[in-house]
PDB file of C-alpha atoms in Angstrom:
ATOM      1  CA  UNK V 243      55.912  90.191 113.308  1.00 59.00           C
ATOM      2  CA  UNK V 244      57.148  89.482 109.537  1.00 75.00           C
ATOM      3  CA  UNK V 245      58.523  92.376 107.855  1.00 87.00           C
ATOM      4  CA  UNK V 246      57.146  91.596 103.978  1.00 89.00           C
ATOM      5  CA  UNK V 247      58.590  93.078 101.248  1.00 90.00           C
ATOM      6  CA  UNK V 248      57.054  96.146  99.261  1.00 92.00           C
ATOM      7  CA  UNK V 249      55.985  95.892  95.809  1.00 94.00           C
ATOM      8  CA  UNK V 250      58.341  96.739  92.903  1.00 94.00           C
ATOM      9  CA  UNK V 251      59.637  99.992  91.841  1.00 94.00           C
ATOM     10  CA  UNK V 252      60.173 100.403  88.339  1.00 90.00           C
ATOM     11  CA  UNK V 253      62.006 103.747  88.586  1.00 97.00           C
ATOM     12  CA  UNK V 254      63.933 103.499  91.918  1.00 98.00           C
ATOM     13  CA  UNK V 255      64.886 107.079  93.939  1.00 99.00           C
ATOM     14  CA  UNK V 256      68.055 106.103  94.890  1.00 99.00           C
ATOM     15  CA  UNK V 257      69.979 107.636  97.939  1.00 99.00           C
ATOM     16  CA  UNK V 258      74.015 107.463  97.956  1.00 99.00           C
ATOM     17  CA  UNK V 259      75.912 108.243 101.070  1.00 98.00           C
ATOM     18  CA  UNK V 260      79.199 110.189 101.016  1.00 97.00           C
ATOM     19  CA  UNK V 261      81.352 109.017 103.725  1.00 96.00           C
ATOM     20  CA  UNK V 262      84.964 110.368 102.615  1.00 91.00           C
ATOM     21  CA  UNK V 263      86.795 113.445 102.181  1.00 79.00           C
ATOM     22  CA  UNK V 264      88.036 111.792  98.847  1.00 83.00           C
ATOM     23  CA  UNK V 265      91.376 112.813  97.571  1.00 90.00           C
ATOM     24  CA  UNK V 266      91.337 115.811  95.500  1.00 93.00           C
ATOM     25  CA  UNK V 267      93.566 114.196  92.958  1.00 95.00           C
ATOM     26  CA  UNK V 268      91.298 111.460  92.687  1.00 96.00           C
ATOM     27  CA  UNK V 269      88.291 113.998  92.585  1.00 95.00           C
ATOM     28  CA  UNK V 270      89.462 115.637  89.520  1.00 97.00           C
ATOM     29  CA  UNK V 271      90.802 112.570  87.344  1.00 97.00           C
ATOM     30  CA  UNK V 272      87.224 109.993  88.169  1.00 98.00           C
ATOM     31  CA  UNK V 273      85.318 112.473  90.369  1.00 96.00           C
ATOM     32  CA  UNK V 274      83.717 111.999  93.773  1.00 94.00           C
ATOM     33  CA  UNK V 275      82.422 108.920  94.971  1.00 95.00           C
ATOM     34  CA  UNK V 276      78.496 109.930  94.599  1.00 96.00           C
ATOM     35  CA  UNK V 277      79.187 110.005  90.675  1.00 97.00           C
ATOM     36  CA  UNK V 278      81.051 106.937  90.856  1.00 98.00           C
ATOM     37  CA  UNK V 279      77.741 105.049  92.118  1.00 98.00           C
ATOM     38  CA  UNK V 280      75.665 107.018  89.706  1.00 98.00           C
ATOM     39  CA  UNK V 281      77.671 105.935  87.050  1.00 98.00           C
ATOM     40  CA  UNK V 282      77.152 102.368  88.103  1.00 99.00           C
ATOM     41  CA  UNK V 283      73.535 102.274  87.579  1.00 99.00           C
ATOM     42  CA  UNK V 284      73.626 104.529  84.618  1.00 98.00           C
ATOM     43  CA  UNK V 285      76.226 102.209  82.827  1.00 98.00           C
ATOM     44  CA  UNK V 286      74.218  98.742  83.976  1.00 98.00           C
ATOM     45  CA  UNK V 287      70.964 100.138  82.192  1.00 98.00           C
ATOM     46  CA  UNK V 288      72.659 101.336  79.238  1.00 98.00           C
ATOM     47  CA  UNK V 289      74.021  97.607  79.096  1.00 97.00           C
ATOM     48  CA  UNK V 290      70.650  96.061  80.109  1.00 97.00           C
ATOM     49  CA  UNK V 291      67.995  98.384  79.019  1.00 97.00           C
ATOM     50  CA  UNK V 292      65.506  95.659  79.458  1.00 96.00           C
ATOM     51  CA  UNK V 293      66.143  95.866  83.063  1.00 96.00           C
ATOM     52  CA  UNK V 294      64.934  99.756  83.040  1.00 96.00           C
ATOM     53  CA  UNK V 295      61.334 100.755  83.534  1.00 96.00           C
ATOM     54  CA  UNK V 296      61.620 104.212  82.601  1.00 96.00           C
ATOM     55  CA  UNK V 297      58.971 106.928  84.570  1.00 96.00           C
ATOM     56  CA  UNK V 298      59.590 109.829  83.436  1.00 95.00           C
ATOM     57  CA  UNK V 299      58.122 113.250  85.236  1.00 94.00           C
ATOM     58  CA  UNK V 300      59.376 112.115  88.803  1.00 95.00           C
ATOM     59  CA  UNK V 301      59.753 114.595  91.599  1.00 96.00           C
ATOM     60  CA  UNK V 302      63.367 116.064  91.212  1.00 97.00           C
ATOM     61  CA  UNK V 303      63.094 118.874  93.951  1.00 96.00           C
ATOM     62  CA  UNK V 304      65.636 119.067  96.915  1.00 93.00           C
ATOM     63  CA  UNK V 305      68.752 117.932  94.603  1.00 95.00           C
ATOM     64  CA  UNK V 306      67.308 114.668  93.362  1.00 98.00           C
ATOM     65  CA  UNK V 307      68.263 114.368  89.517  1.00 98.00           C
ATOM     66  CA  UNK V 308      66.005 112.305  87.288  1.00 98.00           C
ATOM     67  CA  UNK V 309      68.895 109.930  85.186  1.00 98.00           C
ATOM     68  CA  UNK V 310      68.841 107.607  82.350  1.00 98.00           C
ATOM     69  CA  UNK V 311      65.572 108.624  80.588  1.00 97.00           C
ATOM     70  CA  UNK V 312      63.867 108.145  84.004  1.00 98.00           C
ATOM     71  CA  UNK V 313      64.961 105.019  84.415  1.00 98.00           C
ATOM     72  CA  UNK V 314      65.835 105.869  88.262  1.00 99.00           C
ATOM     73  CA  UNK V 315      65.927 109.123  90.159  1.00 99.00           C
ATOM     74  CA  UNK V 316      69.490 109.757  91.662  1.00 99.00           C
ATOM     75  CA  UNK V 317      70.698 112.211  94.782  1.00 98.00           C
ATOM     76  CA  UNK V 318      74.221 112.392  96.745  1.00 97.00           C
ATOM     77  CA  UNK V 319      74.032 113.540 100.644  1.00 96.00           C
ATOM     78  CA  UNK V 320      77.909 113.925 101.974  1.00 95.00           C
ATOM     79  CA  UNK V 321      77.321 112.826 105.317  1.00 95.00           C
ATOM     80  CA  UNK V 322      80.916 113.958 106.376  1.00 91.00           C
ATOM     81  CA  UNK V 323      79.910 117.516 106.932  1.00 87.00           C
ATOM     82  CA  UNK V 324      77.423 117.034 109.453  1.00 85.00           C
ATOM     83  CA  UNK V 325      78.632 119.151 112.686  1.00 73.00           C
ATOM     84  CA  UNK V 326      77.428 118.278 116.142  1.00 66.00           C
ATOM     85  CA  UNK V 327      75.568 121.752 115.839  1.00 64.00           C
ATOM     86  CA  UNK V 328      73.608 121.316 112.856  1.00 62.00           C
ATOM     87  CA  UNK V 329      70.148 121.238 113.291  1.00 58.00           C
ATOM     88  CA  UNK V 330      69.357 116.992 112.636  1.00 51.00           C
ATOM     89  CA  UNK V 331      65.995 118.000 110.794  1.00 51.00           C
ATOM     90  CA  UNK V 332      67.457 120.597 108.226  1.00 58.00           C
ATOM     91  CA  UNK V 333      70.145 118.167 107.337  1.00 79.00           C
ATOM     92  CA  UNK V 334      69.565 114.930 107.179  1.00 89.00           C
ATOM     93  CA  UNK V 335      67.193 113.408 103.730  1.00 92.00           C
ATOM     94  CA  UNK V 336      63.537 112.816 105.182  1.00 93.00           C
ATOM     95  CA  UNK V 337      63.277 109.419 103.656  1.00 94.00           C
ATOM     96  CA  UNK V 338      59.264 109.707 103.538  1.00 94.00           C
ATOM     97  CA  UNK V 339      59.009 113.172 101.809  1.00 95.00           C
ATOM     98  CA  UNK V 340      61.801 112.120  99.513  1.00 96.00           C
ATOM     99  CA  UNK V 341      60.508 109.345  98.699  1.00 97.00           C
ATOM    100  CA  UNK V 342      63.505 106.882  99.151  1.00 98.00           C
ATOM    101  CA  UNK V 343      63.385 103.255  97.455  1.00 98.00           C
ATOM    102  CA  UNK V 344      67.037 102.652  97.919  1.00 99.00           C
ATOM    103  CA  UNK V 345      70.431 103.916 100.086  1.00 99.00           C
ATOM    104  CA  UNK V 346      73.497 103.386  99.329  1.00 99.00           C
ATOM    105  CA  UNK V 347      75.985 103.967 101.569  1.00 99.00           C
ATOM    106  CA  UNK V 348      79.523 104.079 100.298  1.00 98.00           C
ATOM    107  CA  UNK V 349      83.368 103.775 101.647  1.00 96.00           C
ATOM    108  CA  UNK V 350      85.939 105.631 104.261  1.00 95.00           C
ATOM    109  CA  UNK V 351      89.343 106.688 105.341  1.00 91.00           C
ATOM    110  CA  UNK V 352      88.057 106.142 108.569  1.00 92.00           C
ATOM    111  CA  UNK V 353      87.033 103.228 110.416  1.00 93.00           C
ATOM    112  CA  UNK V 354      84.204 102.294 112.098  1.00 95.00           C
ATOM    113  CA  UNK V 355      85.806 101.723 115.219  1.00 93.00           C
ATOM    114  CA  UNK V 356      86.230 105.323 115.306  1.00 91.00           C
ATOM    115  CA  UNK V 357      82.476 105.547 116.129  1.00 91.00           C
ATOM    116  CA  UNK V 358      84.149 104.534 119.738  1.00 86.00           C
ATOM    117  CA  UNK V 359      86.796 107.013 119.761  1.00 85.00           C
ATOM    118  CA  UNK V 360      87.351 110.186 122.168  1.00 84.00           C
ATOM    119  CA  UNK V 361      86.404 113.199 119.899  1.00 83.00           C
ATOM    120  CA  UNK V 362      86.804 116.116 121.368  1.00 77.00           C
ATOM    121  CA  UNK V 363      86.590 118.352 118.426  1.00 77.00           C
ATOM    122  CA  UNK V 364      83.911 116.582 117.342  1.00 78.00           C
ATOM    123  CA  UNK V 365      85.128 115.847 113.975  1.00 83.00           C
ATOM    124  CA  UNK V 366      83.661 112.373 113.832  1.00 88.00           C
ATOM    125  CA  UNK V 367      80.430 113.241 115.336  1.00 89.00           C
ATOM    126  CA  UNK V 368      79.009 113.111 111.351  1.00 92.00           C
ATOM    127  CA  UNK V 369      79.747 109.003 111.802  1.00 94.00           C
ATOM    128  CA  UNK V 370      77.740 108.676 114.754  1.00 93.00           C
ATOM    129  CA  UNK V 371      74.737 111.233 113.382  1.00 92.00           C
ATOM    130  CA  UNK V 372      75.260 108.443 109.897  1.00 96.00           C
ATOM    131  CA  UNK V 373      74.996 105.293 112.138  1.00 96.00           C
ATOM    132  CA  UNK V 374      72.209 106.780 113.829  1.00 94.00           C
ATOM    133  CA  UNK V 375      70.280 107.938 111.698  1.00 95.00           C
ATOM    134  CA  UNK V 376      70.767 104.518 109.758  1.00 97.00           C
ATOM    135  CA  UNK V 377      69.402 102.606 112.070  1.00 95.00           C
ATOM    136  CA  UNK V 378      66.503 104.387 112.699  1.00 94.00           C
ATOM    137  CA  UNK V 379      65.697 104.510 109.088  1.00 96.00           C
ATOM    138  CA  UNK V 380      66.220 100.710 108.688  1.00 96.00           C
ATOM    139  CA  UNK V 381      64.161 100.058 111.654  1.00 93.00           C
ATOM    140  CA  UNK V 382      61.412 102.097 110.954  1.00 94.00           C
ATOM    141  CA  UNK V 383      61.329 102.447 107.238  1.00 96.00           C
ATOM    142  CA  UNK V 384      60.946  98.683 105.990  1.00 95.00           C
ATOM    143  CA  UNK V 385      60.213  99.479 102.282  1.00 96.00           C
ATOM    144  CA  UNK V 386      63.635 101.185 102.383  1.00 98.00           C
ATOM    145  CA  UNK V 387      66.492  98.753 100.395  1.00 98.00           C
ATOM    146  CA  UNK V 388      70.117  99.298 101.767  1.00 99.00           C
ATOM    147  CA  UNK V 389      73.399  98.526  99.787  1.00 99.00           C
ATOM    148  CA  UNK V 390      76.664  99.107 101.812  1.00 99.00           C
ATOM    149  CA  UNK V 391      80.130  99.358 100.178  1.00 99.00           C
ATOM    150  CA  UNK V 392      83.727  98.797 101.784  1.00 98.00           C
ATOM    151  CA  UNK V 393      82.926 101.274 104.741  1.00 97.00           C
ATOM    152  CA  UNK V 394      79.542 101.060 104.350  1.00 98.00           C
ATOM    153  CA  UNK V 395      79.052  96.568 104.202  1.00 98.00           C
ATOM    154  CA  UNK V 396      81.111  97.053 107.991  1.00 97.00           C
ATOM    155  CA  UNK V 397      79.065 100.184 109.342  1.00 97.00           C
ATOM    156  CA  UNK V 398      75.847  98.490 108.552  1.00 97.00           C
ATOM    157  CA  UNK V 399      77.153  95.529 109.907  1.00 95.00           C
ATOM    158  CA  UNK V 400      78.001  96.716 113.077  1.00 94.00           C
ATOM    159  CA  UNK V 401      75.004  98.965 114.058  1.00 94.00           C
ATOM    160  CA  UNK V 402      72.352  96.501 112.533  1.00 93.00           C
ATOM    161  CA  UNK V 403      74.014  93.225 113.437  1.00 91.00           C
ATOM    162  CA  UNK V 404      75.929  94.057 116.400  1.00 86.00           C
ATOM    163  CA  UNK V 405      79.091  92.689 114.719  1.00 89.00           C
ATOM    164  CA  UNK V 406      82.795  93.445 115.365  1.00 89.00           C
ATOM    165  CA  UNK V 407      85.104  95.579 112.960  1.00 92.00           C
ATOM    166  CA  UNK V 408      88.652  93.826 113.412  1.00 91.00           C
ATOM    167  CA  UNK V 409      91.767  93.416 111.085  1.00 87.00           C
ATOM    168  CA  UNK V 410      91.941  91.697 108.039  1.00 84.00           C
ATOM    169  CA  UNK V 411      94.251  88.460 108.313  1.00 80.00           C
ATOM    170  CA  UNK V 412      95.834  90.356 105.507  1.00 89.00           C
ATOM    171  CA  UNK V 413      94.916  93.449 103.248  1.00 92.00           C
ATOM    172  CA  UNK V 414      93.095  92.913 100.763  1.00 96.00           C
ATOM    173  CA  UNK V 415      94.170  95.844  97.912  1.00 97.00           C
ATOM    174  CA  UNK V 416      93.454  95.319  94.184  1.00 98.00           C
ATOM    175  CA  UNK V 417      91.463  92.323  92.199  1.00 98.00           C
ATOM    176  CA  UNK V 418      90.474  89.758  94.318  1.00 98.00           C
ATOM    177  CA  UNK V 419      88.140  86.653  93.626  1.00 98.00           C
ATOM    178  CA  UNK V 420      85.568  86.215  96.338  1.00 99.00           C
ATOM    179  CA  UNK V 421      83.949  82.212  96.405  1.00 98.00           C
ATOM    180  CA  UNK V 422      80.478  82.454  96.736  1.00 98.00           C
ATOM    181  CA  UNK V 423      78.531  80.606  99.373  1.00 97.00           C
ATOM    182  CA  UNK V 424      76.587  77.442  97.336  1.00 96.00           C
ATOM    183  CA  UNK V 425      73.361  78.866  98.743  1.00 95.00           C
ATOM    184  CA  UNK V 426      73.690  82.620  97.697  1.00 96.00           C
ATOM    185  CA  UNK V 427      75.068  82.112  94.389  1.00 97.00           C
ATOM    186  CA  UNK V 428      71.654  83.560  92.870  1.00 97.00           C
ATOM    187  CA  UNK V 429      72.468  87.154  93.890  1.00 98.00           C
ATOM    188  CA  UNK V 430      75.690  87.105  91.536  1.00 98.00           C
ATOM    189  CA  UNK V 431      74.740  84.572  88.567  1.00 97.00           C
ATOM    190  CA  UNK V 432      77.171  83.627  86.168  1.00 97.00           C
ATOM    191  CA  UNK V 433      79.968  81.537  88.147  1.00 97.00           C
ATOM    192  CA  UNK V 434      81.243  80.360  91.377  1.00 98.00           C
ATOM    193  CA  UNK V 435      83.129  83.617  91.969  1.00 98.00           C
ATOM    194  CA  UNK V 436      82.977  87.219  91.896  1.00 99.00           C
ATOM    195  CA  UNK V 437      86.404  88.784  90.733  1.00 99.00           C
ATOM    196  CA  UNK V 438      86.310  92.882  92.125  1.00 99.00           C
ATOM    197  CA  UNK V 439      88.674  95.465  93.354  1.00 98.00           C
ATOM    198  CA  UNK V 440      89.048  95.449  96.933  1.00 98.00           C
ATOM    199  CA  UNK V 441      90.929  98.566  99.245  1.00 96.00           C
ATOM    200  CA  UNK V 442      90.365  97.385 102.946  1.00 95.00           C
ATOM    201  CA  UNK V 443      92.904  96.725 105.972  1.00 92.00           C
ATOM    202  CA  UNK V 444      89.677  96.044 108.309  1.00 94.00           C
ATOM    203  CA  UNK V 445      86.871  93.587 107.935  1.00 93.00           C
ATOM    204  CA  UNK V 446      83.002  92.851 109.872  1.00 93.00           C
ATOM    205  CA  UNK V 447      83.631  89.735 111.513  1.00 86.00           C
ATOM    206  CA  UNK V 448      82.351  86.842 109.872  1.00 78.00           C
ATOM    207  CA  UNK V 449      79.554  84.523 111.450  1.00 62.00           C
ATOM    208  CA  UNK V 450      80.646  82.095 114.024  1.00 49.00           C
ATOM    209  CA  UNK V 451      77.602  79.897 114.247  1.00 43.00           C
ATOM    210  CA  UNK V 452      74.238  79.914 111.885  1.00 43.00           C
ATOM    211  CA  UNK V 453      72.086  82.223 113.503  1.00 47.00           C
ATOM    212  CA  UNK V 454      68.976  79.698 113.266  1.00 46.00           C
ATOM    213  CA  UNK V 455      70.756  77.733 116.179  1.00 47.00           C
ATOM    214  CA  UNK V 456      70.957  80.853 118.804  1.00 49.00           C
ATOM    215  CA  UNK V 457      67.583  82.310 118.311  1.00 48.00           C
ATOM    216  CA  UNK V 458      66.748  82.964 121.768  1.00 53.00           C
ATOM    217  CA  UNK V 459      70.204  84.485 122.424  1.00 55.00           C
ATOM    218  CA  UNK V 460      69.563  87.189 119.567  1.00 55.00           C
ATOM    219  CA  UNK V 461      68.641  90.643 120.557  1.00 60.00           C
ATOM    220  CA  UNK V 462      65.256  92.128 119.128  1.00 62.00           C
ATOM    221  CA  UNK V 463      67.169  93.942 116.359  1.00 61.00           C
ATOM    222  CA  UNK V 464      69.377  90.823 115.412  1.00 62.00           C
ATOM    223  CA  UNK V 465      66.168  88.908 114.608  1.00 69.00           C
ATOM    224  CA  UNK V 466      65.135  91.696 112.981  1.00 80.00           C
ATOM    225  CA  UNK V 467      68.202  91.819 110.365  1.00 90.00           C
ATOM    226  CA  UNK V 468      68.849  87.984 110.235  1.00 88.00           C
ATOM    227  CA  UNK V 469      71.512  88.142 107.685  1.00 92.00           C
ATOM    228  CA  UNK V 470      73.721  85.716 106.148  1.00 93.00           C
ATOM    229  CA  UNK V 471      77.496  85.468 104.446  1.00 96.00           C
ATOM    230  CA  UNK V 472      77.347  85.615 100.917  1.00 97.00           C
ATOM    231  CA  UNK V 473      80.802  85.103  99.349  1.00 97.00           C
ATOM    232  CA  UNK V 474      84.392  84.766 101.298  1.00 96.00           C
ATOM    233  CA  UNK V 475      88.038  84.974 100.721  1.00 96.00           C
ATOM    234  CA  UNK V 476      91.091  83.056 102.813  1.00 94.00           C
ATOM    235  CA  UNK V 477      91.997  86.642 103.917  1.00 93.00           C
ATOM    236  CA  UNK V 478      88.586  87.944 104.908  1.00 94.00           C
ATOM    237  CA  UNK V 479      85.375  85.561 105.507  1.00 93.00           C
ATOM    238  CA  UNK V 480      82.872  88.165 105.441  1.00 95.00           C
ATOM    239  CA  UNK V 481      83.427  89.483 102.158  1.00 97.00           C
ATOM    240  CA  UNK V 482      79.388  90.790 102.239  1.00 98.00           C
ATOM    241  CA  UNK V 483      76.088  90.289 103.681  1.00 97.00           C
ATOM    242  CA  UNK V 484      72.240  89.835 102.934  1.00 97.00           C
ATOM    243  CA  UNK V 485      69.174  90.259 104.716  1.00 96.00           C
ATOM    244  CA  UNK V 486      66.243  89.104 102.753  1.00 95.00           C
ATOM    245  CA  UNK V 487      62.544  90.460 103.263  1.00 94.00           C
ATOM    246  CA  UNK V 488      60.730  87.560 105.652  1.00 86.00           C
ATOM    247  CA  UNK V 489      58.661  85.288 103.858  1.00 79.00           C
ATOM    248  CA  UNK V 490      60.210  86.222 100.540  1.00 80.00           C
ATOM    249  CA  UNK V 491      61.749  82.789 100.194  1.00 86.00           C
ATOM    250  CA  UNK V 492      65.222  84.141 100.222  1.00 85.00           C
ATOM    251  CA  UNK V 493      64.012  86.051  96.680  1.00 91.00           C
ATOM    252  CA  UNK V 494      64.084  89.712  97.444  1.00 96.00           C
ATOM    253  CA  UNK V 495      66.929  91.406  99.444  1.00 97.00           C
ATOM    254  CA  UNK V 496      66.090  94.009 101.812  1.00 98.00           C
ATOM    255  CA  UNK V 497      70.086  94.775 102.564  1.00 98.00           C
ATOM    256  CA  UNK V 498      72.979  93.827 100.618  1.00 99.00           C
ATOM    257  CA  UNK V 499      76.718  94.583 101.414  1.00 99.00           C
ATOM    258  CA  UNK V 500      79.757  94.343  99.386  1.00 99.00           C
ATOM    259  CA  UNK V 501      82.918  94.451 101.354  1.00 98.00           C
ATOM    260  CA  UNK V 502      84.814  95.114  97.601  1.00 98.00           C
ATOM    261  CA  UNK V 503      84.392  97.952  95.461  1.00 98.00           C
ATOM    262  CA  UNK V 504      81.791  97.281  91.986  1.00 98.00           C
ATOM    263  CA  UNK V 505      82.256 101.295  91.303  1.00 98.00           C
ATOM    264  CA  UNK V 506      86.286 100.934  90.667  1.00 98.00           C
ATOM    265  CA  UNK V 507      88.175 100.360  87.584  1.00 98.00           C
ATOM    266  CA  UNK V 508      92.025  99.267  87.118  1.00 98.00           C
ATOM    267  CA  UNK V 509      92.693 103.214  86.691  1.00 98.00           C
ATOM    268  CA  UNK V 510      90.966 103.947  89.849  1.00 98.00           C
ATOM    269  CA  UNK V 511      92.677 101.628  91.918  1.00 98.00           C
ATOM    270  CA  UNK V 512      96.374 102.316  90.874  1.00 98.00           C
ATOM    271  CA  UNK V 513      95.593 105.610  91.062  1.00 97.00           C
ATOM    272  CA  UNK V 514      94.237 105.218  94.846  1.00 96.00           C
ATOM    273  CA  UNK V 515      96.994 103.045  95.852  1.00 96.00           C
ATOM    274  CA  UNK V 516      99.339 105.877  94.933  1.00 95.00           C
ATOM    275  CA  UNK V 517      97.746 108.591  96.544  1.00 94.00           C
ATOM    276  CA  UNK V 518      97.507 106.477  99.857  1.00 92.00           C
ATOM    277  CA  UNK V 519     101.221 105.207 100.018  1.00 93.00           C
ATOM    278  CA  UNK V 520     102.211 108.559  99.342  1.00 88.00           C
ATOM    279  CA  UNK V 521     104.203 110.490 102.176  1.00 80.00           C
ATOM    280  CA  UNK V 522     102.169 111.950 104.725  1.00 71.00           C
ATOM    281  CA  UNK V 523      99.381 110.357 104.507  1.00 65.00           C
ATOM    282  CA  UNK V 524      97.748 109.749 107.188  1.00 63.00           C
ATOM    283  CA  UNK V 525      94.318 108.008 106.996  1.00 61.00           C
ATOM    284  CA  UNK V 526      94.162 104.769 105.926  1.00 61.00           C
ATOM    285  CA  UNK V 527      97.850 105.181 104.833  1.00 80.00           C
ATOM    286  CA  UNK V 528      99.351 102.072 102.308  1.00 91.00           C
ATOM    287  CA  UNK V 529     102.651 100.789 103.331  1.00 90.00           C
ATOM    288  CA  UNK V 530     105.190 100.346 100.145  1.00 91.00           C
ATOM    289  CA  UNK V 531     105.492  97.075 100.703  1.00 94.00           C
ATOM    290  CA  UNK V 532     101.379  96.811 100.491  1.00 95.00           C
ATOM    291  CA  UNK V 533     101.337  98.925  97.792  1.00 95.00           C
ATOM    292  CA  UNK V 534     103.901  96.931  95.528  1.00 97.00           C
ATOM    293  CA  UNK V 535     102.007  93.842  96.324  1.00 97.00           C
ATOM    294  CA  UNK V 536      98.658  95.240  95.169  1.00 97.00           C
ATOM    295  CA  UNK V 537     100.047  96.209  92.072  1.00 98.00           C
ATOM    296  CA  UNK V 538     101.906  93.217  91.677  1.00 98.00           C
ATOM    297  CA  UNK V 539      97.999  91.863  91.703  1.00 98.00           C
ATOM    298  CA  UNK V 540      96.741  94.061  89.065  1.00 98.00           C
ATOM    299  CA  UNK V 541      99.395  92.718  87.111  1.00 98.00           C
ATOM    300  CA  UNK V 542      99.076  89.089  87.397  1.00 98.00           C
ATOM    301  CA  UNK V 543      95.274  89.763  86.976  1.00 98.00           C
ATOM    302  CA  UNK V 544      95.821  91.179  83.818  1.00 97.00           C
ATOM    303  CA  UNK V 545      98.109  88.612  82.454  1.00 98.00           C
ATOM    304  CA  UNK V 546      95.890  86.048  83.243  1.00 97.00           C
ATOM    305  CA  UNK V 547      93.414  87.933  81.168  1.00 97.00           C
ATOM    306  CA  UNK V 548      91.130  87.762  83.960  1.00 97.00           C
ATOM    307  CA  UNK V 549      88.125  90.317  83.873  1.00 97.00           C
ATOM    308  CA  UNK V 550      86.474  92.121  86.651  1.00 98.00           C
ATOM    309  CA  UNK V 551      82.615  91.221  87.504  1.00 98.00           C
ATOM    310  CA  UNK V 552      81.141  94.461  87.931  1.00 97.00           C
ATOM    311  CA  UNK V 553      78.493  94.005  85.862  1.00 98.00           C
ATOM    312  CA  UNK V 554      77.603  90.974  87.830  1.00 98.00           C
ATOM    313  CA  UNK V 555      77.568  93.200  91.180  1.00 99.00           C
ATOM    314  CA  UNK V 556      75.665  96.452  89.314  1.00 99.00           C
ATOM    315  CA  UNK V 557      73.132  94.057  88.418  1.00 98.00           C
ATOM    316  CA  UNK V 558      72.757  92.598  92.001  1.00 99.00           C
ATOM    317  CA  UNK V 559      73.060  96.404  92.951  1.00 99.00           C
ATOM    318  CA  UNK V 560      69.964  97.330  90.478  1.00 99.00           C
ATOM    319  CA  UNK V 561      67.924  94.440  91.902  1.00 98.00           C
ATOM    320  CA  UNK V 562      68.211  95.529  95.657  1.00 98.00           C
ATOM    321  CA  UNK V 563      67.337  99.135  94.441  1.00 98.00           C
ATOM    322  CA  UNK V 564      64.168  98.113  92.134  1.00 98.00           C
ATOM    323  CA  UNK V 565      62.935  95.164  94.480  1.00 97.00           C
ATOM    324  CA  UNK V 566      62.714  92.498  91.594  1.00 96.00           C
ATOM    325  CA  UNK V 567      63.148  89.156  93.032  1.00 95.00           C
ATOM    326  CA  UNK V 568      66.159  87.073  92.456  1.00 95.00           C
ATOM    327  CA  UNK V 569      65.227  83.859  90.825  1.00 85.00           C
TER     328      UNK V 569
END
């Protein structure tokens, strides 16, 4: 059965899922993950007012906030606070009642592979519950669009595409140029590459064969989420994926994931490098040599007068959230 694209949403309701207990020093200086993504959308609408179609007066109950004079509605949800003895219907957002249009899944210091680790204290149960909630929501609520960033990219790839998460050839930290696949340059118009901040040691395995050639071997879920890789680097063969709505002629996107971080600036990245390379850091610790290499990349990027393509990434995210076509 074909999954039909919904009508565009002038003022989308965007839910951002926090998947990380962000370091307090970073939050104090820059804000938490949820607010960083809100700033991505508010910044884009401010720079591109013609892309917005405000609809003030929408529902702001259940923690929803009207942003940019009604251009979109926004809510953050902290998945890490979910515990095994919680009552799911009291904790997880109700996608129908809250009329959610788009779900953004952010980064994390945890690994998607933690899903299969022993967890006697239940500290990682939130991740298993999140994986289940995302899968059920994607299967049952076809009108909802998904955006995955870093960990979110890997998690959606794993639970929806059955993709393995493996170590990257080399860690990618700092500004990185992603080569865009010719077929999908229309997602990020403006050049052959997308410059974006990176901060990861793992990756979703790239596709080894064209899915069209192995449809008979695919599971029902894989057929439902027929995905493509839109970009790659020498050290990571899958810098992001895209799932189009059926019969949309690859113009309307249901799922867009990015391994990189469009929400991070240079200052944020340098601060994260400092914090994650500090002594005593346990999750996603950055070695002294990797930290030095990342700072070298940042310095070289500036010396070459290169620019991050954050606006191009934000434009793609906005189009996904609003459901408009990618021409």
